[in-house]
Coordinates of C-alpha atoms and ligand atoms in Angstrom, one line a residue:
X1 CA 0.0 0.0 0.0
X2 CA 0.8 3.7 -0.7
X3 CA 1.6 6.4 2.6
X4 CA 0.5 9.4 2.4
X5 CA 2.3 11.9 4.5
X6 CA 0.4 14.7 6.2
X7 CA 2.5 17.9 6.6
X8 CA 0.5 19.6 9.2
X9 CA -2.5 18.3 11.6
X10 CA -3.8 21.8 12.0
X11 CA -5.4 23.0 8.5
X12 CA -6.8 19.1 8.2
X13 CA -8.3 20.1 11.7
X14 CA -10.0 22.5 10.2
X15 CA -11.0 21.2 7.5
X16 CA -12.5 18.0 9.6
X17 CA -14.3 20.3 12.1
X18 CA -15.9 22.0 8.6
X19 CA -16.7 18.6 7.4
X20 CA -18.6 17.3 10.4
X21 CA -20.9 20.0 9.9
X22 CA -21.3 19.3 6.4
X23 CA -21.7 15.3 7.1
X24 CA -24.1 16.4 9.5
X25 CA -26.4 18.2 7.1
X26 CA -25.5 15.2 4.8
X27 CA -26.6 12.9 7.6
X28 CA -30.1 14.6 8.0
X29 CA -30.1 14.5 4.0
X30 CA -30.5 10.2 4.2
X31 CA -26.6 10.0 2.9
X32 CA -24.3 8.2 4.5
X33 CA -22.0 9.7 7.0
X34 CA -18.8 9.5 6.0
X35 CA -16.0 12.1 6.4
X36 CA -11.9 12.4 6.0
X37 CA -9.4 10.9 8.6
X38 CA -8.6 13.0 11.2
X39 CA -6.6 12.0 14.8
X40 CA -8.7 11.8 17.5
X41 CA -7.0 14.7 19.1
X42 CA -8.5 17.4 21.4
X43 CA -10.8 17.1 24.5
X44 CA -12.0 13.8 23.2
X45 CA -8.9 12.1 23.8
X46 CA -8.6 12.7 27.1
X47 CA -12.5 12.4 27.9
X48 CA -13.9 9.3 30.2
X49 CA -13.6 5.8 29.3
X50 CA -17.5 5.9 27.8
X51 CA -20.2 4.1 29.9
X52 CA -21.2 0.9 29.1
X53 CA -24.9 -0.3 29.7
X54 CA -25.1 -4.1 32.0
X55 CA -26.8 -5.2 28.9
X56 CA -23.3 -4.5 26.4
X57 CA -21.9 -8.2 25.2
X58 CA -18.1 -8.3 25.9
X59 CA -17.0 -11.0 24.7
X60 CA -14.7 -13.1 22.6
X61 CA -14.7 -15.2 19.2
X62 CA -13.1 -18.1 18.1
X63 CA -13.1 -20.7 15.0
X64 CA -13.4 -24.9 14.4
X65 CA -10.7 -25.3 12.7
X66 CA -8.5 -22.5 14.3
X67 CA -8.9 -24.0 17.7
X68 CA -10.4 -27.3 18.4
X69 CA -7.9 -30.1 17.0
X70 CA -8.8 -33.8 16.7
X71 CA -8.8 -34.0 13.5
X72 CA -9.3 -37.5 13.6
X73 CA -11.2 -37.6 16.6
X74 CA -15.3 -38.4 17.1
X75 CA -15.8 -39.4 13.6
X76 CA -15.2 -36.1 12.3
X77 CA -14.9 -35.9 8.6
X78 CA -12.3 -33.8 6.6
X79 CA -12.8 -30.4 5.6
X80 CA -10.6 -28.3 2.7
X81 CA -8.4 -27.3 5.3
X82 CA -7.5 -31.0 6.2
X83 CA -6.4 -31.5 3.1
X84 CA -5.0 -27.7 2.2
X85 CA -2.9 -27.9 5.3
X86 CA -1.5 -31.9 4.4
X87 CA 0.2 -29.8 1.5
X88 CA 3.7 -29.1 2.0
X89 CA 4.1 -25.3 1.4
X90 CA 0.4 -24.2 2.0
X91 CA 1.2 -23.1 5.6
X92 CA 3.6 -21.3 7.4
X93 CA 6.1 -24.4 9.1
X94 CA 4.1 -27.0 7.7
X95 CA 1.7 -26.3 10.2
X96 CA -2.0 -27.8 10.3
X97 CA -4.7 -28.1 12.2
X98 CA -4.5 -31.9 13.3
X99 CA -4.3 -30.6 17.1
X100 CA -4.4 -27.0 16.5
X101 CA -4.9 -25.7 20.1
X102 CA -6.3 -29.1 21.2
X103 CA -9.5 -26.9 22.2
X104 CA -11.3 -30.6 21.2
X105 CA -10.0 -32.4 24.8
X106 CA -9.5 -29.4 26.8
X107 CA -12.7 -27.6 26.3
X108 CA -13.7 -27.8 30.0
X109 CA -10.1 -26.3 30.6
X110 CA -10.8 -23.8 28.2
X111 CA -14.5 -22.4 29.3
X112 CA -12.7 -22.5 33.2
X113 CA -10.7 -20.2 32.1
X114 CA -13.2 -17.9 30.0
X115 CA -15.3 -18.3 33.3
X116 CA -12.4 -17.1 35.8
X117 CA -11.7 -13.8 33.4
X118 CA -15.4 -13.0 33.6
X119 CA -15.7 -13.3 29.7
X120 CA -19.2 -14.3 29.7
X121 CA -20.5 -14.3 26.0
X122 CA -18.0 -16.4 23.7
X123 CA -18.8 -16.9 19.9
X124 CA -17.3 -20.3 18.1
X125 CA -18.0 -21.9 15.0
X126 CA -19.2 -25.4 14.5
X127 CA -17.7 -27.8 12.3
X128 CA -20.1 -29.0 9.3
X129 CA -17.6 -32.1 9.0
X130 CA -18.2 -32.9 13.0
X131 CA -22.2 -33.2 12.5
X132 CA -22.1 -34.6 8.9
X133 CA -18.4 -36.1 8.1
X134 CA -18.9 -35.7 4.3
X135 CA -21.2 -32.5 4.3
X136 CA -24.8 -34.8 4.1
X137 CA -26.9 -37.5 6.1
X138 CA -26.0 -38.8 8.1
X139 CA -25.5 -37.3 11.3
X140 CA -22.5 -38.5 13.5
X141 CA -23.8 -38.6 16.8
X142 CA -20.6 -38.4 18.2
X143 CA -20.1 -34.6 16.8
X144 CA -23.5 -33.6 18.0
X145 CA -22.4 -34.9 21.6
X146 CA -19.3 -32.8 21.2
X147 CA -20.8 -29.6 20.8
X148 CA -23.7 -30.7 23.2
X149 CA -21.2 -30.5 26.0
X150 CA -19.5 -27.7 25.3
X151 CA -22.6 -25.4 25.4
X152 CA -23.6 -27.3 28.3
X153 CA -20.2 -26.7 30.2
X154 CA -20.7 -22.7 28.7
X155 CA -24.4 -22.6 30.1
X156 CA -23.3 -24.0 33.5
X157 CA -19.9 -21.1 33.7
X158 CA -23.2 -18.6 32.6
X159 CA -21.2 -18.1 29.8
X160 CA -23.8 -17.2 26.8
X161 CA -22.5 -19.1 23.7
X162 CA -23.1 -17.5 20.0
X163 CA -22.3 -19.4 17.3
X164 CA -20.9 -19.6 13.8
X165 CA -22.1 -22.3 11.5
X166 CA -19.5 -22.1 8.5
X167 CA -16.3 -20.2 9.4
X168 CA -14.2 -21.7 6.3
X169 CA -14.1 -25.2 7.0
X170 CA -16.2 -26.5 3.7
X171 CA -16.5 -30.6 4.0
X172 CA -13.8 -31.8 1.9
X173 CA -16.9 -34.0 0.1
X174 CA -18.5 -31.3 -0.6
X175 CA -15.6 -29.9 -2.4
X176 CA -14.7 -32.5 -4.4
X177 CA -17.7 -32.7 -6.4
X178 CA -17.0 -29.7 -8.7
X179 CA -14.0 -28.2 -7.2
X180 CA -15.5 -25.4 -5.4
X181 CA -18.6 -26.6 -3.1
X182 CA -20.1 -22.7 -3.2
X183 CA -21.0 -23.0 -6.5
X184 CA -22.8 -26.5 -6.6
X185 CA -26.6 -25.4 -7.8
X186 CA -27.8 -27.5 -5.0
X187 CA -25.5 -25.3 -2.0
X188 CA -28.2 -23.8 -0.9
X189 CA -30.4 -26.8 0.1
X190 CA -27.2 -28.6 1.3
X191 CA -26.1 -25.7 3.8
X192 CA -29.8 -25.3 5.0
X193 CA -30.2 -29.3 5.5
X194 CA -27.2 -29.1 7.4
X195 CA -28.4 -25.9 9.0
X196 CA -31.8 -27.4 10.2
X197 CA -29.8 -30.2 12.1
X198 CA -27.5 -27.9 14.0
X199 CA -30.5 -25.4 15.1
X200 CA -32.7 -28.8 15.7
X201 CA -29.6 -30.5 18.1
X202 CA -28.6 -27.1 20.2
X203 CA -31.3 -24.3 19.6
X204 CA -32.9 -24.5 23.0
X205 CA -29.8 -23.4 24.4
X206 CA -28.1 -21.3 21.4
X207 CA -30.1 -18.1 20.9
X208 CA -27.7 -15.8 18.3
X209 CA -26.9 -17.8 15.4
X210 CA -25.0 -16.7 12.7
X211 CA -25.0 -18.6 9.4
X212 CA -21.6 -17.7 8.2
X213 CA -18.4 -15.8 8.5
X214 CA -17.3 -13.3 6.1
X215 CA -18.2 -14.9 2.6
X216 CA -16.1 -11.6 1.4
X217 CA -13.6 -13.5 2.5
X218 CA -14.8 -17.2 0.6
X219 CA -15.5 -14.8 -2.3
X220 CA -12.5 -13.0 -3.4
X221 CA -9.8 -14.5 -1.5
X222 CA -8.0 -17.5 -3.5
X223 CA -10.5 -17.3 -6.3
X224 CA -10.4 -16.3 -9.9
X225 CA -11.7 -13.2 -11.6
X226 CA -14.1 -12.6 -13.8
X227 CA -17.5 -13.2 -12.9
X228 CA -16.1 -16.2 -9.9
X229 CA -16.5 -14.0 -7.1
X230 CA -20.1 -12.8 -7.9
X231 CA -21.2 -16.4 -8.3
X232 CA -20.3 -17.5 -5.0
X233 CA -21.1 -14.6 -2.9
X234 CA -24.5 -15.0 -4.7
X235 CA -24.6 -18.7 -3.8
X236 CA -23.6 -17.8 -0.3
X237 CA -26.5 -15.3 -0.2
X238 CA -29.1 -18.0 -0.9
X239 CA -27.6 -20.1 1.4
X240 CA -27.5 -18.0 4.1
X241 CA -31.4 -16.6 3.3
X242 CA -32.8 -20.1 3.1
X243 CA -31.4 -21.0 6.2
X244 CA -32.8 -18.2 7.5
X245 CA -35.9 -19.5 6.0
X246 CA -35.6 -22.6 7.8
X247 CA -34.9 -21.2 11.2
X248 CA -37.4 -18.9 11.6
X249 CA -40.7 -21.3 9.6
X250 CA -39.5 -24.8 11.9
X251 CA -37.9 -23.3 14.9
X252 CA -39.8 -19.9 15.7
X253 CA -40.6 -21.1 19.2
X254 CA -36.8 -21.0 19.7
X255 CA -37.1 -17.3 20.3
X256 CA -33.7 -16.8 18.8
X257 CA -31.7 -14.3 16.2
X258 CA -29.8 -15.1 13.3
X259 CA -27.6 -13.4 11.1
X260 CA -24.8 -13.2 9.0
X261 CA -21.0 -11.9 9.9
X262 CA -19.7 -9.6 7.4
X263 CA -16.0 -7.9 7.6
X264 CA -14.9 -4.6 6.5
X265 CA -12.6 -2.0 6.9
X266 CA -13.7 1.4 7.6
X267 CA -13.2 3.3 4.3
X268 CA -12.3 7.2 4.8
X269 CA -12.1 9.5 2.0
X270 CA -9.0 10.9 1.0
X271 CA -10.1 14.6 1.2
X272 CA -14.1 16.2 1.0
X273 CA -14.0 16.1 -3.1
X274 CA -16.4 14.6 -4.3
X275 CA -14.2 12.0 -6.4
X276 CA -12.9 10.9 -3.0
X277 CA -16.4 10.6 -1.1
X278 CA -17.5 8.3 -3.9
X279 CA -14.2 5.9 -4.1
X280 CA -14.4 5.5 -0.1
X281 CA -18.6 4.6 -0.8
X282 CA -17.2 2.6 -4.0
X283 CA -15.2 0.8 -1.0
X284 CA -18.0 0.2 1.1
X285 CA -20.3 -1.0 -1.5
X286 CA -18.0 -3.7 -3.1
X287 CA -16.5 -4.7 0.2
X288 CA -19.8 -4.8 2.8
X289 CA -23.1 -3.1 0.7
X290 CA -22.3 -6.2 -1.7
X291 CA -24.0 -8.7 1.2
X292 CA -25.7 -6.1 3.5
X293 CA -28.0 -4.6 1.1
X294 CA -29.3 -7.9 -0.1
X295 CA -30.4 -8.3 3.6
X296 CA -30.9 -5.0 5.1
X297 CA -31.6 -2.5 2.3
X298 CA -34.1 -4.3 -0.1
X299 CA -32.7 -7.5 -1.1
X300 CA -30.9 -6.4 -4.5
X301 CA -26.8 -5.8 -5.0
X302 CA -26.0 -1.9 -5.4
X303 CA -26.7 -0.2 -8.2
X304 CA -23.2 0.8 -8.5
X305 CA -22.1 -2.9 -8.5
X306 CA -24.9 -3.3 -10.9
X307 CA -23.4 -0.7 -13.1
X308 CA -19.9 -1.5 -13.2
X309 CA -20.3 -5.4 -13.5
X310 CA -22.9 -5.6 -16.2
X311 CA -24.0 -9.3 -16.5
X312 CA -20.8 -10.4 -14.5
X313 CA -23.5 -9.6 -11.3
X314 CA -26.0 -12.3 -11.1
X315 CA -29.1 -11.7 -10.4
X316 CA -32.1 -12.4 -8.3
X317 CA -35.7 -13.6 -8.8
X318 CA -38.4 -11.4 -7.3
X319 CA -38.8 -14.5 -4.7
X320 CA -35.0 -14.8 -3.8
X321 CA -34.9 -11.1 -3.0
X322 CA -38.1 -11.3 -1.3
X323 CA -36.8 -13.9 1.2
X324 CA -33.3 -12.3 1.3
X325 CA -34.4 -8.8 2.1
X326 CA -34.2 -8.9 6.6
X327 CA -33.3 -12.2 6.6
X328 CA -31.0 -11.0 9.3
X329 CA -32.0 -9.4 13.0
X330 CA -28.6 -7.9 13.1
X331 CA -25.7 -6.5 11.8
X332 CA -22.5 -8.3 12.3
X333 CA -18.8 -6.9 12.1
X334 CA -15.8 -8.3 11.3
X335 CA -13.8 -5.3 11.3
X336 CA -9.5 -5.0 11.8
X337 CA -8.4 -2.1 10.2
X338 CA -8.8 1.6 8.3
X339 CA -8.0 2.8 4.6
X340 CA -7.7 6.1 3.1
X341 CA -9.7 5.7 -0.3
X342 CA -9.5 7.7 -3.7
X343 CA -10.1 7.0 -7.5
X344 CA -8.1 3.4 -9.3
X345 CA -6.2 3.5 -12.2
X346 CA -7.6 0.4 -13.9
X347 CA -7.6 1.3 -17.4
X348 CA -10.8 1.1 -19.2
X349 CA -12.3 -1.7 -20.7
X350 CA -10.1 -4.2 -18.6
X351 CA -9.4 -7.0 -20.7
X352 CA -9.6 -9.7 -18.0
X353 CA -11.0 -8.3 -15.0
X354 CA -10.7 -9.2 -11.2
X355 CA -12.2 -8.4 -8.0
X356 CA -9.6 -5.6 -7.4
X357 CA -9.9 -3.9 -11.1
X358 CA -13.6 -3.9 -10.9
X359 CA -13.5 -2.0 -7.5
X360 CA -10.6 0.1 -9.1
X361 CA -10.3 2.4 -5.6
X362 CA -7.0 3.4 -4.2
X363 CA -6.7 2.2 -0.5
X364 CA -3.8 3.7 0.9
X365 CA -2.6 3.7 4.5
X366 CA -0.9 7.1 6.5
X367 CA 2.7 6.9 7.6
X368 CA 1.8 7.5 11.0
X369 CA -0.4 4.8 11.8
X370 CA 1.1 1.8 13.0
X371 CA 0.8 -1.9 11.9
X372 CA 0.3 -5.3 13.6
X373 CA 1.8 -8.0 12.7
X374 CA 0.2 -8.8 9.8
X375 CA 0.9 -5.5 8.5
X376 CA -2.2 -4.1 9.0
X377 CA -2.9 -0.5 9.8
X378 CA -3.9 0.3 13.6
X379 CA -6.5 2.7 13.6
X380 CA -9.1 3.2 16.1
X381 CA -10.6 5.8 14.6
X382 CA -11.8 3.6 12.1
X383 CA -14.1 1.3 14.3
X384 CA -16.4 5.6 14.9
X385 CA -16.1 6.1 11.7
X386 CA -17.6 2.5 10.6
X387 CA -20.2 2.4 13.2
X388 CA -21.5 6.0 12.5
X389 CA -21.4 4.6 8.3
X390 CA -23.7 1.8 9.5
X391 CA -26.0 3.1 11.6
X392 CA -26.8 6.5 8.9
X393 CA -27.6 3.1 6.0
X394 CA -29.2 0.6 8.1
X395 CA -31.6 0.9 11.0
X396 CA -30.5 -3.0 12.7
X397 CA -28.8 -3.6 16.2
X398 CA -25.2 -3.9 15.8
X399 CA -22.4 -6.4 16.9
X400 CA -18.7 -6.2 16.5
X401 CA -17.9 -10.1 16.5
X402 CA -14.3 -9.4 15.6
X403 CA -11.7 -6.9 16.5
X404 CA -8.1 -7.7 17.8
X405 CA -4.5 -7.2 16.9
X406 CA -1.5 -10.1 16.0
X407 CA 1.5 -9.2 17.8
X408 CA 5.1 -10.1 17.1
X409 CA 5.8 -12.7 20.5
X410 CA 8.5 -14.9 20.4
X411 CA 8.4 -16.1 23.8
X412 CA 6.2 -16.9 26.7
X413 CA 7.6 -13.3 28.9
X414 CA 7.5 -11.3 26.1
X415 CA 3.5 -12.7 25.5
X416 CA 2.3 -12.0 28.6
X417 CA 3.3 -8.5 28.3
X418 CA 1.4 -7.7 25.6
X419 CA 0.6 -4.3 26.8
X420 CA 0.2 -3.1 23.3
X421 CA -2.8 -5.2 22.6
X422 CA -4.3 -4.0 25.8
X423 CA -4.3 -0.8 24.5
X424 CA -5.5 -1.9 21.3
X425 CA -8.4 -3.5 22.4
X426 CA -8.6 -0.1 25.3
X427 CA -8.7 2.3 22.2
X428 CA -11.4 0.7 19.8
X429 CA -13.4 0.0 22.4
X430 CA -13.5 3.5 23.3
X431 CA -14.3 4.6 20.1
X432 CA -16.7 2.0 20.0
X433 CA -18.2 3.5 23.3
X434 CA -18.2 6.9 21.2
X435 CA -20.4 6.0 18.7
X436 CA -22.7 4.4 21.3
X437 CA -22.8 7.4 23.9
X438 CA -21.9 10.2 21.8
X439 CA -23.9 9.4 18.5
X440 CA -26.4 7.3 19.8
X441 CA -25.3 4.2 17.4
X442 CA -27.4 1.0 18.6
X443 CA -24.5 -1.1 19.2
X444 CA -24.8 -4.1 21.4
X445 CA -21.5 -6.1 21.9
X446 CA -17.8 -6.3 21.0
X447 CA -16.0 -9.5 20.6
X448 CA -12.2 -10.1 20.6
X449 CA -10.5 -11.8 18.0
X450 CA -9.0 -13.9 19.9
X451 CA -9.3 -15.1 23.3
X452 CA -6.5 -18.0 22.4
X453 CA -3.6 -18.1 20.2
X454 CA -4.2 -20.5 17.2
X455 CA -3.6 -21.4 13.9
X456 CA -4.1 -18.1 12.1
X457 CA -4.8 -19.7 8.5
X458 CA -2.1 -19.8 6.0
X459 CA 0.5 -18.0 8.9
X460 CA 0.2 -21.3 10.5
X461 CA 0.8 -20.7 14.4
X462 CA 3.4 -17.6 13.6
X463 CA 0.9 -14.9 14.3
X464 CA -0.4 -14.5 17.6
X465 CA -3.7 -12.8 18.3
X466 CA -4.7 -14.6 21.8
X467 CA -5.3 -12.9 25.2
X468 CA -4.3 -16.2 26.2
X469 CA -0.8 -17.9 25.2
X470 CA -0.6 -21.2 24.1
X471 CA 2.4 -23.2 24.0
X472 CA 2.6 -25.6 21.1
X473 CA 4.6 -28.1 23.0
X474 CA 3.1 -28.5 25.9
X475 CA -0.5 -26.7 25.0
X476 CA -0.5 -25.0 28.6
X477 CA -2.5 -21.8 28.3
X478 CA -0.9 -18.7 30.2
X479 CA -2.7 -15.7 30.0
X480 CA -1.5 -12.4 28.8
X481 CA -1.8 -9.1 30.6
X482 CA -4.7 -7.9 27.9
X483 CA -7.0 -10.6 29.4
X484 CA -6.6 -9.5 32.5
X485 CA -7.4 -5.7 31.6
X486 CA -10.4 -6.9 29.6
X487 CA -11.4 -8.7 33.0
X488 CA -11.0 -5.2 34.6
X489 CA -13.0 -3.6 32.0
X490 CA -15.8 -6.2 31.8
X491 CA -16.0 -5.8 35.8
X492 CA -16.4 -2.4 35.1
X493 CA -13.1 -1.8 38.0
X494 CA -10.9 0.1 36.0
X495 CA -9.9 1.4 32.7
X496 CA -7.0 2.9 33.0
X497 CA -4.2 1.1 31.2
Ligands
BGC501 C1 -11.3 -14.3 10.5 C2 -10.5 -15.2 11.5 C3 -9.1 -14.7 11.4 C4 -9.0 -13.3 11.7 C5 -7.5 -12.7 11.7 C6 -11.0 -12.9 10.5 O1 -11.0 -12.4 9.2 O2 -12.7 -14.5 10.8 O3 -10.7 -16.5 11.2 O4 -8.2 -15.5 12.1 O5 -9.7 -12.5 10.8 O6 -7.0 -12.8 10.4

């Protein structure tokens, strides 16, 4: 990514106190609220940790595959990642998933300890290949036992649990039928019929569902161009709506919510021009608009996508938008980072398009903000700025279900002083508390990614986002000092870092 340097904070001051007002007046206008970066500097900074109400979910998030281990264990069947990770090269060390953190036999050890740091909502995803080894009837028992004892052992800590039914792991099975499972015409009947059997086994207990995590992510990530990642995301769409469908028509008298988790970044504009304002809402529409106004907003893709993409952009039947528009009771965030947005340069017509030259925005990243260890920018800011774009598009409860920082640890001492997530998670929450208190955004919990270390994808076990430490050796779990803040901060003792 580009940096852009900024000479002087005091004329883009200005200019940001000028653009409030305007955003404001755009605000009241129905547009979306979105303004240019600018340090939160002044009396805010030094204003009150914002109050929280009893009812705010603090919580945590974790994932199958990233976390639970036997592989082999309780006639589980493979998923991609089996197989992905079994290829030498695919992941950082050679590492894999077989015991991951071992989360599989140490569960009890594992909600203990959620329990003891008064974390008491805790998302997870559920693996497809535990309940149905090769993505279909029949059910393995044994799975459904698995997950029926960890929600019991969650329910007895009074920990709330909120889960994730498709975080990634596709049944290899599944996979192998055409190469890519998302685009089988018959995914959405399979993921619903697999759907119907988790909410049937654990809905009396679960009550927020979510049917998968960021299909931005299945969409565009390790896919081709063309017109690849608008079929899947439209095949994830169905999916997710008909399990909606499913839920709420069979298990109404569950009295639960369901909805979809959907990362973004928060997209500012590079300056007020209007070339800018529309690349940063060019951003949000191809990133997040692209699933959320199927479900919140009417049940169609944006008419910008709609523009740009031609016939690439499948389309809907009056019926699929019908039972895709609010088939969610939520909004749910995957969000880790901030970008400062202006016009592409694809040239025009692209011979062979992809994801990136049909979005054709410049995301750059300022000099001063610093990065994690995955190289991503830190910016607090950006978790205001994102909640304040929601909340002026679509009138739904919000949930952050993912926000955390991987941090360069190389040992066990220097882990445990992870001060610098602390204040991480101590900064966006405080912007978070912002947009709650200050602009009256209906935002209802915030989740950590991640309460363990584990096996962060194709980075294998060398980035480290856990409040807790986990040896790969031995597996003992040491936690670091931002759990112990969080503690603080969920027991409402102190928030002083
Ligand atoms: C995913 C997690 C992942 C985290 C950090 C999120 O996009 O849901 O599975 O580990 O980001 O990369």
């Amino acid at each position: 990514m580009m940096a852009i340097s900024v000479n002087s904070d005091i004329p883009r001051l200005v200019m940001f106190r000028c653009f409030v007002l305007f955003a404001n007046v755009f605000v009241a206008a129905g547009a979306p609220w979105i303004y240019p970066y600018a340090p939160d500097v002044g009396p805010d900074k030094s204003d009150p940790f914002p109050v929280f109400p009893d009812s705010f979910a603090f919580g945590a998030s974790t994932s199958a595959y990233q976390i639970e281990g036997g592989w082999l264990s309780g006639g589980k069947g493979f998923s991609i990642w089996d197989a992905f990770s079994h290829i030498p090269g695919n992941i950082a060390n050679g590492d894999t998933g077989d015991v991951a953190i071992d989360h599989y036999n140490r569960f009890h050890e594992d909600v203990l300890l959620l329990q003891r740091f008064g974390v008491k909502h805790y998302r997870f995803s559920i693996a497809w290949t535990r309940i149905m080894p090769t993505g279909v009837e029949p059910v393995n028992e044994q799975g459904v036992k698995f997950y029926n004892d960890l929600i019991n052992a969650l329910i007895d800590a009074g920990i709330t649990p909120y889960v994730t039914l498709f975080h990634s792991d596709m049944p290899l099975a599944l996979q192998l039928r055409n190469g890519n499972a998302f685009l089988l015409p018959d995914f959405p009947k399979l993921f619903s019929d697999y759907a119907r059997v988790v909410f049937r086994s654990f809905g009396d207990r679960v009550k927020t569902w979510f049917t998968f995590n960021e299909p931005w992510c299945s969409a565009v990530l390790g896919t081709s161009g063309g017109e690849v990642p608008y079929q899947i995301a439209h095949s994830i769409l169905l999916a997710h709506a008909e399990a909606v469908a499913v839920y709420r028509s069979e298990f109404k008298s569950q009295l639960g919510a369901v909805g979809i988790v959907l990362n973004t970044a928060h997209f500012f504009p590079g300056s007020t021009h209007a070339e800018d304002v529309a690349s940063a809402l060019r951003s949000y529409d191809f990133n997040f608009n692209w699933f959320a106004q199927p479900i919140y907003g009417g049940g169609d893709y944006p008419d910008v996508m709609r523009r740009s993409l031609g016939q690439r952009l499948p389309t809907f039947t009056a019926e699929q938008r019908k039972k895709l528009n609010g088939s969610a009771d939520f909004i749910a965030i995957n969000i880790y980072s901030a970008s400062i947005n202006s016009p592409g340069t694809t040239p025009f017509p692209d011979p062979s398009p992809t994801f990136w030259s049909d979005i054709n925005v410049t995301s750059a990243t300022l000099s001063s903000w610093p990065t994690s260890d995955m190289g991503w920018a830190i910016v607090p800011e950006g978790m205001r700025g994102l909640l304040r774009y929601l909340s002026s598009m679509y009138k739904y409860p919000i949930y952050i279900t993912e926000n955390g920082v991987a941090l360069q640890e190389t040992s066990v001492e220097s882990a445990v002083n992870d001060t610098s997530r602390s204040q991480f998670i101590h900064d966006h929450i405080k912007e978070l508390g912002k947009a709650l208190t200050v602009d009256n955004v209906d935002v209802r919990g915030y989740f950590v990614w991640s309460i363990f270390d584990n096996l962060e994808w194709g980075s294998g076990f060398t980035k480290k986002f856990g409040m807790v430490h986990v040896d790969h050796s031995t597996l003992d779990r040491t936690p670091k000092h931002s759990l112990y803040w969080y503690k603080s901060l969920i027991d409402g003792d102190d928030f002083v870092l």
